[in-house]
């Protein structure tokens, strides 16, 4: 029986100069991206009339393309303008995920494995996706690790890194948790399987130092800046699992759900604490323009 490829929510995709509804067939069996993984993407959000840091997400997709060996064919400004054009196609009742993508169509001359930058294609996909994370999330330490820059293309937000995240989440859910706390090859905590992670102890906010094994996200940087501006001591440091187990609060940041409190880490339960609530409040106030811009 054929698999139903209809998207699970209202979806519009801009490709080759036109907007197409649903899930248009774009990648074939000989496409380099389908066969050999040369794809990158980014994700921004639209909700309640705002698209926080859309410009930064549009800039990052072009950096990811270059890291993958692809050729950006749109400027960040062009991508952002298309995103707003796409947003207008929705009814505005549901939050939207904004996903620009590049991928390679052919291998380079003389090596099918290496992508031909001149064959780069671009698409911008927008789909309805309600904001999640309400009620908190639970974590367990994953047995799987994040790769180092020498072993994977960690400098890019590439689809090829996400099967590793997928197995982390599947393994965690098989043990009754929502997500996984993930370590690097040296055993230090770096993030969750799908978001950046923070902890609070004795009033100090701490987050794993960016060490090129994980994506130090745009929302992560925004929250760090907003908390520091509000007077919090925020430290980027090398952190262990034990550090997190001894924390007063844990929360995650990411584009998909912004700021989410952690309610359980393995055998320890947590309450959503005041710093977690303040981080979300500060972010939303900034997103809605209720506070002074933080650059």
mmCIF file of C-alpha atoms in Angstrom:
data_model
loop_
_atom_site.group_PDB
_atom_site.id
_atom_site.type_symbol
_atom_site.label_atom_id
_atom_site.label_comp_id
_atom_site.label_asym_id
_atom_site.label_seq_id
_atom_site.Cartn_x
_atom_site.Cartn_y
_atom_site.Cartn_z
ATOM 1 C CA UNK A 1 0.000 0.000 0.000
ATOM 2 C CA UNK A 2 1.354 3.414 -0.955
ATOM 3 C CA UNK A 3 2.281 5.786 1.847
ATOM 4 C CA UNK A 4 0.066 8.850 2.122
ATOM 5 C CA UNK A 5 2.396 11.818 1.513
ATOM 6 C CA UNK A 6 -0.211 14.460 2.348
ATOM 7 C CA UNK A 7 1.181 16.880 4.975
ATOM 8 C CA UNK A 8 -0.389 16.729 8.424
ATOM 9 C CA UNK A 9 -1.252 20.423 8.505
ATOM 10 C CA UNK A 10 -1.845 23.247 6.036
ATOM 11 C CA UNK A 11 1.384 23.684 4.072
ATOM 12 C CA UNK A 12 2.708 26.006 1.370
ATOM 13 C CA UNK A 13 6.080 25.691 -0.366
ATOM 14 C CA UNK A 14 7.829 28.229 -2.573
ATOM 15 C CA UNK A 15 10.072 26.595 -5.165
ATOM 16 C CA UNK A 16 11.276 27.644 -8.611
ATOM 17 C CA UNK A 17 9.381 30.923 -8.454
ATOM 18 C CA UNK A 18 5.928 29.697 -7.444
ATOM 19 C CA UNK A 19 3.920 28.778 -4.354
ATOM 20 C CA UNK A 20 2.632 25.209 -4.270
ATOM 21 C CA UNK A 21 0.163 23.775 -1.740
ATOM 22 C CA UNK A 22 0.635 20.495 0.102
ATOM 23 C CA UNK A 23 3.757 18.354 -0.263
ATOM 24 C CA UNK A 24 5.114 18.801 -3.809
ATOM 25 C CA UNK A 25 7.486 16.103 -5.123
ATOM 26 C CA UNK A 26 10.834 17.846 -5.322
ATOM 27 C CA UNK A 27 13.568 15.242 -4.773
ATOM 28 C CA UNK A 28 13.986 12.175 -6.971
ATOM 29 C CA UNK A 29 15.877 8.913 -6.489
ATOM 30 C CA UNK A 30 18.939 10.248 -8.315
ATOM 31 C CA UNK A 31 19.002 13.552 -6.405
ATOM 32 C CA UNK A 32 22.236 13.895 -4.435
ATOM 33 C CA UNK A 33 20.360 14.990 -1.318
ATOM 34 C CA UNK A 34 18.113 11.933 -1.258
ATOM 35 C CA UNK A 35 20.943 9.541 -1.982
ATOM 36 C CA UNK A 36 23.876 11.126 -0.167
ATOM 37 C CA UNK A 37 22.388 13.606 2.322
ATOM 38 C CA UNK A 38 23.425 17.030 0.998
ATOM 39 C CA UNK A 39 20.582 18.990 2.585
ATOM 40 C CA UNK A 40 20.467 21.872 5.053
ATOM 41 C CA UNK A 41 17.533 23.695 6.577
ATOM 42 C CA UNK A 42 16.602 26.240 9.177
ATOM 43 C CA UNK A 43 13.505 26.941 11.198
ATOM 44 C CA UNK A 44 11.876 30.174 12.254
ATOM 45 C CA UNK A 45 8.484 30.766 13.836
ATOM 46 C CA UNK A 46 5.507 33.002 13.164
ATOM 47 C CA UNK A 47 2.838 33.455 15.836
ATOM 48 C CA UNK A 48 0.443 36.246 16.776
ATOM 49 C CA UNK A 49 1.770 38.502 14.034
ATOM 50 C CA UNK A 50 5.463 38.241 14.944
ATOM 51 C CA UNK A 51 8.384 36.205 13.572
ATOM 52 C CA UNK A 52 11.173 36.537 16.191
ATOM 53 C CA UNK A 53 14.716 36.628 14.795
ATOM 54 C CA UNK A 54 13.523 35.680 11.308
ATOM 55 C CA UNK A 55 16.454 37.627 9.849
ATOM 56 C CA UNK A 56 18.983 35.613 11.860
ATOM 57 C CA UNK A 57 17.455 32.299 10.779
ATOM 58 C CA UNK A 58 17.598 33.422 7.149
ATOM 59 C CA UNK A 59 21.255 34.342 7.570
ATOM 60 C CA UNK A 60 22.086 31.011 9.201
ATOM 61 C CA UNK A 61 20.591 28.896 6.415
ATOM 62 C CA UNK A 62 23.066 30.492 4.009
ATOM 63 C CA UNK A 63 25.968 29.764 6.365
ATOM 64 C CA UNK A 64 24.809 26.159 6.625
ATOM 65 C CA UNK A 65 24.669 25.891 2.841
ATOM 66 C CA UNK A 66 28.263 27.045 2.525
ATOM 67 C CA UNK A 67 29.382 24.615 5.247
ATOM 68 C CA UNK A 68 27.696 21.789 3.312
ATOM 69 C CA UNK A 69 29.462 22.812 0.098
ATOM 70 C CA UNK A 70 26.287 24.190 -1.451
ATOM 71 C CA UNK A 71 25.801 27.576 -3.127
ATOM 72 C CA UNK A 72 23.264 29.928 -1.530
ATOM 73 C CA UNK A 73 21.010 31.115 -4.339
ATOM 74 C CA UNK A 74 18.915 33.524 -2.249
ATOM 75 C CA UNK A 75 20.009 36.354 0.001
ATOM 76 C CA UNK A 76 18.832 36.347 3.603
ATOM 77 C CA UNK A 77 16.689 39.371 2.805
ATOM 78 C CA UNK A 78 15.031 37.590 -0.125
ATOM 79 C CA UNK A 79 14.259 34.573 2.030
ATOM 80 C CA UNK A 80 12.720 36.746 4.766
ATOM 81 C CA UNK A 81 10.557 38.588 2.235
ATOM 82 C CA UNK A 82 9.332 35.285 0.813
ATOM 83 C CA UNK A 83 8.562 34.073 4.334
ATOM 84 C CA UNK A 84 6.248 37.025 4.978
ATOM 85 C CA UNK A 85 4.650 36.432 1.589
ATOM 86 C CA UNK A 86 3.996 32.853 2.617
ATOM 87 C CA UNK A 87 2.618 33.774 6.029
ATOM 88 C CA UNK A 88 -0.100 35.773 4.266
ATOM 89 C CA UNK A 89 -1.411 32.539 2.724
ATOM 90 C CA UNK A 90 -2.522 31.243 6.152
ATOM 91 C CA UNK A 91 -5.543 32.251 8.206
ATOM 92 C CA UNK A 92 -3.440 33.432 11.166
ATOM 93 C CA UNK A 93 -5.231 31.216 13.676
ATOM 94 C CA UNK A 94 -2.332 28.785 14.201
ATOM 95 C CA UNK A 95 1.396 29.261 14.687
ATOM 96 C CA UNK A 96 3.553 28.582 11.624
ATOM 97 C CA UNK A 97 6.923 26.901 11.194
ATOM 98 C CA UNK A 98 9.069 28.646 8.564
ATOM 99 C CA UNK A 99 11.581 26.255 6.983
ATOM 100 C CA UNK A 100 14.039 27.411 4.286
ATOM 101 C CA UNK A 101 15.998 24.577 2.669
ATOM 102 C CA UNK A 102 18.871 24.030 0.281
ATOM 103 C CA UNK A 103 19.903 20.718 -1.226
ATOM 104 C CA UNK A 104 22.177 19.371 -3.895
ATOM 105 C CA UNK A 105 20.768 17.776 -7.044
ATOM 106 C CA UNK A 106 23.970 16.291 -8.485
ATOM 107 C CA UNK A 107 27.364 15.025 -7.448
ATOM 108 C CA UNK A 108 30.422 16.961 -8.494
ATOM 109 C CA UNK A 109 32.228 16.040 -11.718
ATOM 110 C CA UNK A 110 34.549 13.129 -11.033
ATOM 111 C CA UNK A 111 33.038 12.278 -7.623
ATOM 112 C CA UNK A 112 29.430 11.351 -7.120
ATOM 113 C CA UNK A 113 29.926 11.534 -3.328
ATOM 114 C CA UNK A 114 30.901 15.210 -3.241
ATOM 115 C CA UNK A 115 28.024 17.573 -4.046
ATOM 116 C CA UNK A 116 28.125 19.876 -7.064
ATOM 117 C CA UNK A 117 27.562 23.359 -5.654
ATOM 118 C CA UNK A 118 26.228 24.551 -9.000
ATOM 119 C CA UNK A 119 23.320 22.098 -8.672
ATOM 120 C CA UNK A 120 22.017 23.689 -5.459
ATOM 121 C CA UNK A 121 18.226 24.011 -5.209
ATOM 122 C CA UNK A 122 16.172 26.118 -2.794
ATOM 123 C CA UNK A 123 12.713 25.784 -1.297
ATOM 124 C CA UNK A 124 10.867 27.618 1.451
ATOM 125 C CA UNK A 125 8.240 25.554 3.242
ATOM 126 C CA UNK A 126 5.712 26.958 5.724
ATOM 127 C CA UNK A 127 3.311 24.778 7.685
ATOM 128 C CA UNK A 128 0.947 25.146 10.612
ATOM 129 C CA UNK A 129 2.479 23.907 13.870
ATOM 130 C CA UNK A 130 1.052 24.919 17.272
ATOM 131 C CA UNK A 131 3.547 26.096 19.878
ATOM 132 C CA UNK A 132 4.352 23.202 22.220
ATOM 133 C CA UNK A 133 6.062 22.677 25.550
ATOM 134 C CA UNK A 134 3.215 23.620 27.875
ATOM 135 C CA UNK A 135 3.389 21.580 31.060
ATOM 136 C CA UNK A 136 7.115 20.927 30.864
ATOM 137 C CA UNK A 137 9.186 18.047 29.580
ATOM 138 C CA UNK A 138 11.063 15.061 31.014
ATOM 139 C CA UNK A 139 14.643 14.068 30.193
ATOM 140 C CA UNK A 140 16.852 11.029 30.551
ATOM 141 C CA UNK A 141 20.573 10.784 29.868
ATOM 142 C CA UNK A 142 21.057 9.323 26.410
ATOM 143 C CA UNK A 143 23.490 6.460 25.791
ATOM 144 C CA UNK A 144 24.218 8.075 22.426
ATOM 145 C CA UNK A 145 26.606 10.997 21.907
ATOM 146 C CA UNK A 146 26.988 14.100 19.771
ATOM 147 C CA UNK A 147 29.769 13.812 17.172
ATOM 148 C CA UNK A 148 32.791 16.089 17.040
ATOM 149 C CA UNK A 149 33.546 18.422 14.096
ATOM 150 C CA UNK A 150 36.123 15.884 12.913
ATOM 151 C CA UNK A 151 33.481 13.160 12.568
ATOM 152 C CA UNK A 152 30.387 14.970 11.270
ATOM 153 C CA UNK A 153 29.301 18.228 9.670
ATOM 154 C CA UNK A 154 28.423 19.889 12.982
ATOM 155 C CA UNK A 155 28.921 23.416 11.602
ATOM 156 C CA UNK A 156 25.737 23.132 9.515
ATOM 157 C CA UNK A 157 22.089 22.675 10.424
ATOM 158 C CA UNK A 158 21.863 19.650 8.203
ATOM 159 C CA UNK A 159 19.296 16.915 7.918
ATOM 160 C CA UNK A 160 22.091 14.328 8.060
ATOM 161 C CA UNK A 161 22.628 15.039 11.785
ATOM 162 C CA UNK A 162 19.023 14.412 12.750
ATOM 163 C CA UNK A 163 18.764 10.601 12.507
ATOM 164 C CA UNK A 164 21.113 10.557 15.511
ATOM 165 C CA UNK A 165 18.717 12.892 17.352
ATOM 166 C CA UNK A 166 15.804 10.735 16.269
ATOM 167 C CA UNK A 167 17.260 7.584 17.773
ATOM 168 C CA UNK A 168 18.033 9.486 20.988
ATOM 169 C CA UNK A 169 14.393 10.530 21.302
ATOM 170 C CA UNK A 170 13.081 7.078 20.372
ATOM 171 C CA UNK A 171 15.310 5.422 22.966
ATOM 172 C CA UNK A 172 14.282 7.956 25.637
ATOM 173 C CA UNK A 173 10.590 7.536 24.899
ATOM 174 C CA UNK A 174 11.008 3.794 25.065
ATOM 175 C CA UNK A 175 11.985 4.332 28.714
ATOM 176 C CA UNK A 176 9.092 6.709 29.475
ATOM 177 C CA UNK A 177 10.751 10.113 28.932
ATOM 178 C CA UNK A 178 9.963 12.885 26.451
ATOM 179 C CA UNK A 179 13.485 13.712 25.355
ATOM 180 C CA UNK A 180 17.148 12.999 26.064
ATOM 181 C CA UNK A 181 19.970 14.874 27.760
ATOM 182 C CA UNK A 182 22.929 14.451 25.437
ATOM 183 C CA UNK A 183 26.684 14.393 25.999
ATOM 184 C CA UNK A 184 29.611 14.936 23.661
ATOM 185 C CA UNK A 185 32.361 12.382 23.062
ATOM 186 C CA UNK A 186 34.150 13.601 26.216
ATOM 187 C CA UNK A 187 31.102 12.930 28.382
ATOM 188 C CA UNK A 188 30.109 16.566 28.937
ATOM 189 C CA UNK A 189 26.473 17.633 28.609
ATOM 190 C CA UNK A 190 25.891 19.704 25.464
ATOM 191 C CA UNK A 191 22.121 19.867 24.801
ATOM 192 C CA UNK A 192 19.004 17.731 24.516
ATOM 193 C CA UNK A 193 18.227 15.702 21.419
ATOM 194 C CA UNK A 194 16.276 18.634 19.960
ATOM 195 C CA UNK A 195 17.033 21.822 21.917
ATOM 196 C CA UNK A 196 19.590 23.720 23.933
ATOM 197 C CA UNK A 197 19.575 23.256 27.694
ATOM 198 C CA UNK A 198 20.092 25.481 30.746
ATOM 199 C CA UNK A 199 20.331 24.836 34.461
ATOM 200 C CA UNK A 200 20.008 27.135 37.474
ATOM 201 C CA UNK A 201 21.852 26.656 40.768
ATOM 202 C CA UNK A 202 21.979 29.147 43.627
ATOM 203 C CA UNK A 203 20.585 31.833 41.342
ATOM 204 C CA UNK A 204 23.256 31.396 38.648
ATOM 205 C CA UNK A 205 22.090 30.385 35.173
ATOM 206 C CA UNK A 206 24.432 27.973 33.400
ATOM 207 C CA UNK A 207 24.421 26.471 29.927
ATOM 208 C CA UNK A 208 26.938 24.226 28.129
ATOM 209 C CA UNK A 209 29.682 26.202 26.434
ATOM 210 C CA UNK A 210 29.514 26.109 22.659
ATOM 211 C CA UNK A 211 32.198 23.596 21.674
ATOM 212 C CA UNK A 212 31.228 23.008 18.012
ATOM 213 C CA UNK A 213 29.656 19.617 18.755
ATOM 214 C CA UNK A 214 26.136 21.063 18.904
ATOM 215 C CA UNK A 215 24.155 23.906 17.406
ATOM 216 C CA UNK A 216 24.344 26.867 19.770
ATOM 217 C CA UNK A 217 20.961 28.170 18.752
ATOM 218 C CA UNK A 218 19.537 31.577 17.932
ATOM 219 C CA UNK A 219 16.906 31.308 20.670
ATOM 220 C CA UNK A 220 19.637 30.215 23.116
ATOM 221 C CA UNK A 221 21.650 33.348 22.356
ATOM 222 C CA UNK A 222 18.560 35.531 22.603
ATOM 223 C CA UNK A 223 17.627 34.121 26.022
ATOM 224 C CA UNK A 224 21.200 34.508 27.307
ATOM 225 C CA UNK A 225 21.187 38.156 26.269
ATOM 226 C CA UNK A 226 17.770 38.886 27.745
ATOM 227 C CA UNK A 227 18.586 37.228 31.068
ATOM 228 C CA UNK A 228 21.894 39.097 31.372
ATOM 229 C CA UNK A 229 20.185 42.369 30.576
ATOM 230 C CA UNK A 230 17.644 41.596 33.318
ATOM 231 C CA UNK A 231 20.471 41.222 35.827
ATOM 232 C CA UNK A 232 20.984 37.461 35.904
ATOM 233 C CA UNK A 233 24.441 35.924 36.046
ATOM 234 C CA UNK A 234 24.581 33.640 32.991
ATOM 235 C CA UNK A 235 27.631 31.406 32.604
ATOM 236 C CA UNK A 236 28.611 29.248 29.638
ATOM 237 C CA UNK A 237 30.616 26.371 31.085
ATOM 238 C CA UNK A 238 31.644 22.733 30.805
ATOM 239 C CA UNK A 239 28.873 20.869 32.651
ATOM 240 C CA UNK A 240 28.389 17.259 33.721
ATOM 241 C CA UNK A 241 25.295 15.119 34.186
ATOM 242 C CA UNK A 242 25.877 15.420 37.938
ATOM 243 C CA UNK A 243 25.746 19.220 37.644
ATOM 244 C CA UNK A 244 22.291 18.950 36.109
ATOM 245 C CA UNK A 245 21.102 16.447 38.707
ATOM 246 C CA UNK A 246 22.120 18.928 41.424
ATOM 247 C CA UNK A 247 20.414 21.911 39.749
ATOM 248 C CA UNK A 248 17.555 23.900 41.232
ATOM 249 C CA UNK A 249 15.914 24.328 37.829
ATOM 250 C CA UNK A 250 16.427 23.046 34.290
ATOM 251 C CA UNK A 251 14.906 24.487 31.137
ATOM 252 C CA UNK A 252 15.371 24.182 27.405
ATOM 253 C CA UNK A 253 15.373 26.711 24.600
ATOM 254 C CA UNK A 254 14.698 26.228 20.925
ATOM 255 C CA UNK A 255 12.914 27.738 17.998
ATOM 256 C CA UNK A 256 10.070 25.246 18.023
ATOM 257 C CA UNK A 257 8.786 25.833 21.579
ATOM 258 C CA UNK A 258 10.994 28.722 22.780
ATOM 259 C CA UNK A 259 11.439 28.168 26.572
ATOM 260 C CA UNK A 260 10.273 24.938 28.241
ATOM 261 C CA UNK A 261 10.746 23.856 31.842
ATOM 262 C CA UNK A 262 12.083 20.394 32.668
ATOM 263 C CA UNK A 263 9.970 18.481 35.188
ATOM 264 C CA UNK A 264 12.096 15.332 35.496
ATOM 265 C CA UNK A 265 15.664 14.224 34.815
ATOM 266 C CA UNK A 266 15.995 10.477 35.251
ATOM 267 C CA UNK A 267 15.106 9.797 38.908
ATOM 268 C CA UNK A 268 14.830 13.420 40.015
ATOM 269 C CA UNK A 269 11.698 15.584 39.769
ATOM 270 C CA UNK A 270 11.847 19.360 39.236
ATOM 271 C CA UNK A 271 9.379 22.200 39.582
ATOM 272 C CA UNK A 272 9.123 24.941 36.990
ATOM 273 C CA UNK A 273 11.092 27.580 38.864
ATOM 274 C CA UNK A 274 11.125 31.374 38.881
ATOM 275 C CA UNK A 275 14.090 31.711 36.510
ATOM 276 C CA UNK A 276 12.440 29.448 33.943
ATOM 277 C CA UNK A 277 9.247 31.487 34.123
ATOM 278 C CA UNK A 278 11.225 34.721 33.891
ATOM 279 C CA UNK A 279 13.173 33.495 30.858
ATOM 280 C CA UNK A 280 9.922 32.744 29.020
ATOM 281 C CA UNK A 281 8.397 36.056 30.094
ATOM 282 C CA UNK A 282 11.452 38.008 28.952
ATOM 283 C CA UNK A 283 11.512 36.209 25.605
ATOM 284 C CA UNK A 284 7.828 36.753 24.897
ATOM 285 C CA UNK A 285 7.973 40.391 25.977
ATOM 286 C CA UNK A 286 10.868 40.899 23.578
ATOM 287 C CA UNK A 287 9.126 38.954 20.767
ATOM 288 C CA UNK A 288 5.964 41.038 21.083
ATOM 289 C CA UNK A 289 7.940 44.264 21.279
ATOM 290 C CA UNK A 290 6.983 44.944 24.891
ATOM 291 C CA UNK A 291 10.589 45.464 25.945
ATOM 292 C CA UNK A 292 13.617 47.275 24.572
ATOM 293 C CA UNK A 293 15.268 45.365 21.735
ATOM 294 C CA UNK A 294 18.196 43.161 22.728
ATOM 295 C CA UNK A 295 20.838 42.841 20.065
#
